[in-house]
PDB file of C-alpha atoms in Angstrom:
ATOM      1  CA  MET A 695     139.139 120.274  87.898  1.00  0.00           C
ATOM      2  CA  GLY A 696     142.655 120.636  89.154  1.00  0.00           C
ATOM      3  CA  PHE A 697     144.070 121.159  92.605  1.00  0.00           C
ATOM      4  CA  THR A 698     144.119 124.957  92.199  1.00  0.00           C
ATOM      5  CA  ASP A 699     140.447 124.973  91.158  1.00  0.00           C
ATOM      6  CA  ASP A 700     139.515 122.907  94.207  1.00  0.00           C
ATOM      7  CA  VAL A 701     141.430 125.261  96.510  1.00  0.00           C
ATOM      8  CA  LEU A 702     139.750 128.313  94.956  1.00  0.00           C
ATOM      9  CA  ARG A 703     136.318 126.701  95.234  1.00  0.00           C
ATOM     10  CA  ASP A 704     136.886 125.873  98.923  1.00  0.00           C
ATOM     11  CA  LYS A 705     138.063 129.440  99.626  1.00  0.00           C
ATOM     12  CA  ALA A 706     135.105 130.937  97.760  1.00  0.00           C
ATOM     13  CA  GLU A 707     132.624 128.828  99.728  1.00  0.00           C
ATOM     14  CA  ARG A 708     134.284 129.716 103.053  1.00  0.00           C
ATOM     15  CA  ILE A 709     134.417 133.445 102.241  1.00  0.00           C
ATOM     16  CA  ALA A 710     130.779 133.477 101.090  1.00  0.00           C
ATOM     17  CA  LYS A 711     129.677 131.929 104.394  1.00  0.00           C
ATOM     18  CA  GLU A 712     131.774 134.333 106.469  1.00  0.00           C
ATOM     19  CA  HIS A 713     130.858 137.510 104.578  1.00  0.00           C
ATOM     20  CA  GLU A 714     127.119 137.575 104.029  1.00  0.00           C
ATOM     21  CA  GLY A 715     126.025 140.166 101.493  1.00  0.00           C
ATOM     22  CA  PHE A 716     129.062 139.724  99.267  1.00  0.00           C
ATOM     23  CA  LYS A 717     128.963 137.966  95.931  1.00  0.00           C
ATOM     24  CA  VAL A 718     131.903 135.566  95.703  1.00  0.00           C
ATOM     25  CA  GLU A 719     132.808 133.596  92.590  1.00  0.00           C
ATOM     26  CA  ILE A 720     135.731 132.257  90.635  1.00  0.00           C
ATOM     27  CA  VAL A 721     136.328 134.049  87.338  1.00  0.00           C
ATOM     28  CA  GLY A 722     139.168 132.649  85.287  1.00  0.00           C
ATOM     29  CA  SER A 723     141.775 131.718  87.872  1.00  0.00           C
ATOM     30  CA  ARG A 724     140.823 134.576  90.192  1.00  0.00           C
ATOM     31  CA  LEU A 725     138.621 134.718  93.241  1.00  0.00           C
ATOM     32  CA  VAL A 726     136.344 137.746  92.797  1.00  0.00           C
ATOM     33  CA  MET A 727     134.460 139.225  95.736  1.00  0.00           C
ATOM     34  CA  GLY A 728     132.297 142.312  95.687  1.00  0.00           C
ATOM     35  CA  LEU A 729     129.277 144.039  97.087  1.00  0.00           C
ATOM     36  CA  ARG A 730     126.239 144.288  94.881  1.00  0.00           C
ATOM     37  CA  SER A 731     125.340 147.868  94.031  1.00  0.00           C
ATOM     38  CA  ASN A 732     121.844 149.291  94.347  1.00  0.00           C
ATOM     39  CA  VAL A 733     121.710 149.587  90.537  1.00  0.00           C
ATOM     40  CA  GLN A 734     122.490 145.868  90.157  1.00  0.00           C
ATOM     41  CA  SER A 735     119.893 144.989  92.783  1.00  0.00           C
ATOM     42  CA  TRP A 736     117.184 147.084  91.117  1.00  0.00           C
ATOM     43  CA  THR A 737     118.037 145.647  87.689  1.00  0.00           C
ATOM     44  CA  ILE A 738     117.832 142.077  89.006  1.00  0.00           C
ATOM     45  CA  PHE A 739     114.441 142.907  90.486  1.00  0.00           C
ATOM     46  CA  ASP A 740     113.229 144.397  87.177  1.00  0.00           C
ATOM     47  CA  VAL A 741     114.403 141.346  85.189  1.00  0.00           C
ATOM     48  CA  GLN A 742     112.777 138.935  87.643  1.00  0.00           C
ATOM     49  CA  ASN A 743     109.500 140.898  87.529  1.00  0.00           C
ATOM     50  CA  ALA A 744     109.487 140.939  83.714  1.00  0.00           C
ATOM     51  CA  THR A 745     110.206 137.201  83.636  1.00  0.00           C
ATOM     52  CA  GLN A 746     107.390 136.432  86.039  1.00  0.00           C
ATOM     53  CA  ALA A 747     105.016 138.786  84.162  1.00  0.00           C
ATOM     54  CA  ALA A 748     105.768 136.748  81.015  1.00  0.00           C
ATOM     55  CA  GLY A 749     104.311 133.687  82.744  1.00  0.00           C
ATOM     56  CA  ILE A 750     107.509 132.010  83.897  1.00  0.00           C
ATOM     57  CA  GLY A 751     106.884 130.496  87.340  1.00  0.00           C
ATOM     58  CA  GLU A 752     108.933 131.770  90.253  1.00  0.00           C
ATOM     59  CA  GLU A 753     110.401 128.274  90.779  1.00  0.00           C
ATOM     60  CA  ARG A 754     112.216 128.752  87.435  1.00  0.00           C
ATOM     61  CA  ILE A 755     113.682 132.185  88.293  1.00  0.00           C
ATOM     62  CA  LEU A 756     116.807 132.358  90.443  1.00  0.00           C
ATOM     63  CA  SER A 757     119.107 135.131  91.580  1.00  0.00           C
ATOM     64  CA  ASP A 758     122.623 134.484  92.860  1.00  0.00           C
ATOM     65  CA  VAL A 759     122.182 130.711  93.116  1.00  0.00           C
ATOM     66  CA  LEU A 760     125.067 128.353  92.346  1.00  0.00           C
ATOM     67  CA  ILE A 761     124.982 126.583  88.993  1.00  0.00           C
ATOM     68  CA  GLU A 762     127.400 123.659  88.622  1.00  0.00           C
ATOM     69  CA  PHE A 763     129.637 123.226  85.573  1.00  0.00           C
ATOM     70  CA  PRO A 764     131.853 120.169  85.047  1.00  0.00           C
ATOM     71  CA  ASP A 765     135.535 120.892  84.466  1.00  0.00           C
ATOM     72  CA  ALA A 766     134.956 124.643  84.833  1.00  0.00           C
ATOM     73  CA  PRO A 767     134.241 127.058  87.675  1.00  0.00           C
ATOM     74  CA  ASP A 768     130.683 126.984  88.946  1.00  0.00           C
ATOM     75  CA  ARG A 769     128.736 130.158  88.211  1.00  0.00           C
ATOM     76  CA  VAL A 770     126.338 132.356  90.137  1.00  0.00           C
ATOM     77  CA  PRO A 771     124.422 134.290  87.451  1.00  0.00           C
ATOM     78  CA  ASP A 772     122.700 137.474  88.590  1.00  0.00           C
ATOM     79  CA  VAL A 773     119.453 135.998  87.202  1.00  0.00           C
ATOM     80  CA  THR A 774     118.930 132.498  85.865  1.00  0.00           C
ATOM     81  CA  ILE A 775     115.866 131.207  84.048  1.00  0.00           C
ATOM     82  CA  LEU A 776     115.696 127.446  84.474  1.00  0.00           C
ATOM     83  CA  ALA A 777     114.091 124.673  82.452  1.00  0.00           C
ATOM     84  CA  GLU A 778     110.712 123.459  83.640  1.00  0.00           C
ATOM     85  CA  GLY A 779     111.138 120.852  86.392  1.00  0.00           C
ATOM     86  CA  SER A 780     114.743 121.687  87.292  1.00  0.00           C
ATOM     87  CA  LYS A 781     115.828 120.493  90.737  1.00  0.00           C
ATOM     88  CA  GLU A 782     118.747 121.248  93.034  1.00  0.00           C
ATOM     89  CA  PRO A 783     121.640 120.976  92.662  1.00  0.00           C
ATOM     90  CA  TYR A 784     121.290 123.019  89.470  1.00  0.00           C
ATOM     91  CA  THR A 785     123.655 122.428  86.580  1.00  0.00           C
ATOM     92  CA  TYR A 786     124.440 124.177  83.317  1.00  0.00           C
ATOM     93  CA  GLU A 787     121.961 121.804  81.626  1.00  0.00           C
ATOM     94  CA  ASP A 788     119.114 123.457  83.575  1.00  0.00           C
ATOM     95  CA  ILE A 789     119.862 126.978  82.311  1.00  0.00           C
ATOM     96  CA  ARG A 790     117.584 128.421  79.632  1.00  0.00           C
ATOM     97  CA  ALA A 791     118.915 131.963  80.068  1.00  0.00           C
ATOM     98  CA  ALA A 792     121.716 133.492  82.135  1.00  0.00           C
ATOM     99  CA  VAL A 793     121.574 137.221  82.876  1.00  0.00           C
ATOM    100  CA  GLU A 794     124.645 139.093  84.079  1.00  0.00           C
ATOM    101  CA  ILE A 795     124.682 142.714  85.204  1.00  0.00           C
ATOM    102  CA  VAL A 796     128.078 144.348  84.718  1.00  0.00           C
ATOM    103  CA  ALA A 797     129.562 145.340  88.088  1.00  0.00           C
ATOM    104  CA  THR A 798     132.402 147.598  86.997  1.00  0.00           C
ATOM    105  CA  GLU A 799     133.148 149.740  83.981  1.00  0.00           C
ATOM    106  CA  ASP A 800     135.111 147.895  81.243  1.00  0.00           C
ATOM    107  CA  ASP A 801     134.555 144.596  83.064  1.00  0.00           C
ATOM    108  CA  THR A 802     135.740 141.588  81.034  1.00  0.00           C
ATOM    109  CA  ASN A 803     134.281 139.066  83.499  1.00  0.00           C
ATOM    110  CA  ASP A 804     130.753 139.176  82.071  1.00  0.00           C
ATOM    111  CA  TYR A 805     131.544 140.058  78.451  1.00  0.00           C
ATOM    112  CA  GLU A 806     134.320 137.526  77.979  1.00  0.00           C
ATOM    113  CA  ILE A 807     135.035 134.965  80.692  1.00  0.00           C
ATOM    114  CA  LYS A 808     131.462 134.134  81.693  1.00  0.00           C
ATOM    115  CA  ALA A 809     129.994 134.504  78.191  1.00  0.00           C
ATOM    116  CA  HIS A 810     132.628 132.151  76.752  1.00  0.00           C
ATOM    117  CA  GLN A 811     131.924 129.583  79.450  1.00  0.00           C
ATOM    118  CA  TYR A 812     128.162 129.796  78.910  1.00  0.00           C
ATOM    119  CA  ALA A 813     128.665 129.315  75.162  1.00  0.00           C
ATOM    120  CA  ARG A 814     131.043 126.386  75.733  1.00  0.00           C
ATOM    121  CA  TYR A 815     128.331 124.634  77.747  1.00  0.00           C
ATOM    122  CA  ASP A 816     125.563 125.481  75.246  1.00  0.00           C
ATOM    123  CA  VAL A 817     123.618 127.855  77.482  1.00  0.00           C
ATOM    124  CA  PRO A 818     121.048 129.014  74.897  1.00  0.00           C
ATOM    125  CA  ILE A 819     120.800 132.662  75.974  1.00  0.00           C
ATOM    126  CA  CYS A 820     123.200 135.008  77.722  1.00  0.00           C
ATOM    127  CA  LEU A 821     122.002 138.548  78.392  1.00  0.00           C
ATOM    128  CA  ILE A 822     124.578 141.082  79.581  1.00  0.00           C
ATOM    129  CA  ILE A 823     123.154 144.272  81.039  1.00  0.00           C
ATOM    130  CA  ASP A 824     125.599 147.159  81.283  1.00  0.00           C
ATOM    131  CA  PRO A 825     124.427 150.070  83.472  1.00  0.00           C
ATOM    132  CA  PHE A 826     127.617 152.035  82.667  1.00  0.00           C
ATOM    133  CA  ARG A 827     126.957 152.041  78.908  1.00  0.00           C
ATOM    134  CA  GLY A 828     123.167 151.989  79.225  1.00  0.00           C
ATOM    135  CA  GLU A 829     122.864 148.995  76.953  1.00  0.00           C
ATOM    136  CA  CYS A 830     122.173 145.287  76.850  1.00  0.00           C
ATOM    137  CA  THR A 831     123.921 142.628  74.785  1.00  0.00           C
ATOM    138  CA  LEU A 832     121.852 139.576  73.894  1.00  0.00           C
ATOM    139  CA  LEU A 833     123.907 136.506  72.952  1.00  0.00           C
ATOM    140  CA  THR A 834     122.206 133.501  71.351  1.00  0.00           C
ATOM    141  CA  ARG A 835     123.094 130.414  69.307  1.00  0.00           C
ATOM    142  CA  PRO A 836     126.159 129.135  71.199  1.00  0.00           C
ATOM    143  CA  ARG A 837     128.977 127.868  68.961  1.00  0.00           C
ATOM    144  CA  GLY A 838     132.133 126.591  70.617  1.00  0.00           C
ATOM    145  CA  THR A 839     133.255 129.230  73.095  1.00  0.00           C
ATOM    146  CA  ASP A 840     131.269 132.082  71.577  1.00  0.00           C
ATOM    147  CA  TYR A 841     127.773 132.946  70.415  1.00  0.00           C
ATOM    148  CA  ALA A 842     126.877 133.108  66.722  1.00  0.00           C
ATOM    149  CA  ALA A 843     124.261 135.832  67.259  1.00  0.00           C
ATOM    150  CA  ARG A 844     124.828 139.096  69.116  1.00  0.00           C
ATOM    151  CA  GLU A 845     122.295 141.936  69.368  1.00  0.00           C
ATOM    152  CA  SER A 846     122.686 145.245  71.174  1.00  0.00           C
ATOM    153  CA  PHE A 847     119.836 147.191  72.760  1.00  0.00           C
ATOM    154  CA  LYS A 848     119.961 150.677  74.228  1.00  0.00           C
ATOM    155  CA  TYR A 849     118.181 151.347  77.498  1.00  0.00           C
ATOM    156  CA  GLY A 850     114.626 152.280  76.585  1.00  0.00           C
ATOM    157  CA  GLU A 851     114.209 149.395  74.137  1.00  0.00           C
ATOM    158  CA  THR A 852     112.625 146.041  74.984  1.00  0.00           C
ATOM    159  CA  VAL A 853     114.848 142.969  74.915  1.00  0.00           C
ATOM    160  CA  THR A 854     112.891 139.800  74.145  1.00  0.00           C
ATOM    161  CA  LEU A 855     114.239 136.431  75.208  1.00  0.00           C
ATOM    162  CA  HIS A 856     112.962 133.545  73.086  1.00  0.00           C
ATOM    163  CA  LEU A 857     113.296 130.472  75.291  1.00  0.00           C
ATOM    164  CA  GLU A 858     113.706 126.982  73.845  1.00  0.00           C
ATOM    165  CA  ASP A 859     110.335 125.906  75.247  1.00  0.00           C
ATOM    166  CA  GLY A 860     108.570 128.505  73.071  1.00  0.00           C
ATOM    167  CA  SER A 861     108.104 131.041  75.868  1.00  0.00           C
ATOM    168  CA  THR A 862     108.984 134.649  75.252  1.00  0.00           C
ATOM    169  CA  VAL A 863     110.158 137.020  77.943  1.00  0.00           C
ATOM    170  CA  PRO A 864     109.982 140.698  76.976  1.00  0.00           C
ATOM    171  CA  ILE A 865     112.227 142.735  79.258  1.00  0.00           C
ATOM    172  CA  PRO A 866     111.529 146.475  79.081  1.00  0.00           C
ATOM    173  CA  THR A 867     114.680 148.453  79.845  1.00  0.00           C
ATOM    174  CA  ASP A 868     113.158 151.918  80.102  1.00  0.00           C
ATOM    175  CA  GLN A 869     113.233 151.782  83.915  1.00  0.00           C
ATOM    176  CA  PHE A 870     116.796 150.401  84.188  1.00  0.00           C
ATOM    177  CA  LYS A 871     119.029 152.737  86.173  1.00  0.00           C
ATOM    178  CA  ARG A 872     122.394 153.946  84.906  1.00  0.00           C
ATOM    179  CA  LYS A 873     125.541 153.711  86.969  1.00  0.00           C
ATOM    180  CA  GLU A 874     128.149 156.450  86.878  1.00  0.00           C
ATOM    181  CA  SER A 875     131.772 155.381  86.691  1.00  0.00           C
TER     182      SER A 875
END
């Protein structure tokens, strides 16, 4: 991490403390701050419920909790499924699946910047949920800074996450809300 990264991290932490209710994170070399929409909130809730219904314990399901990455910006996935027995502070090695819900139309943060970082650090599963397009993109088999496998699902279909521990998490998308641009 360089000086600029340290400065951005310090600013992000200070802003997050001062402005409760905002999601603050570093994406690329930018500090990104925004309010979560009701659609994002409902989608997070639906994903967490589906994960818990699949038998994943609540101690393995996080929302908006800092995950540390060495030599890269820390991330705050919208939903994270952790490995069994993970303890704070959480690192990229604890992630079994990262779920991001797109915040703005044509947003490259989730599709490119975050997905490339997750792949670079061998996060096994990255699920991008896009309420503007009404679709989900499931990325698996990280290779370098990208994923070797990419599947698209329209809202109404079930997306199944196959975790490394043999667990499966079916996520029905028929109740996901759309967001108008």
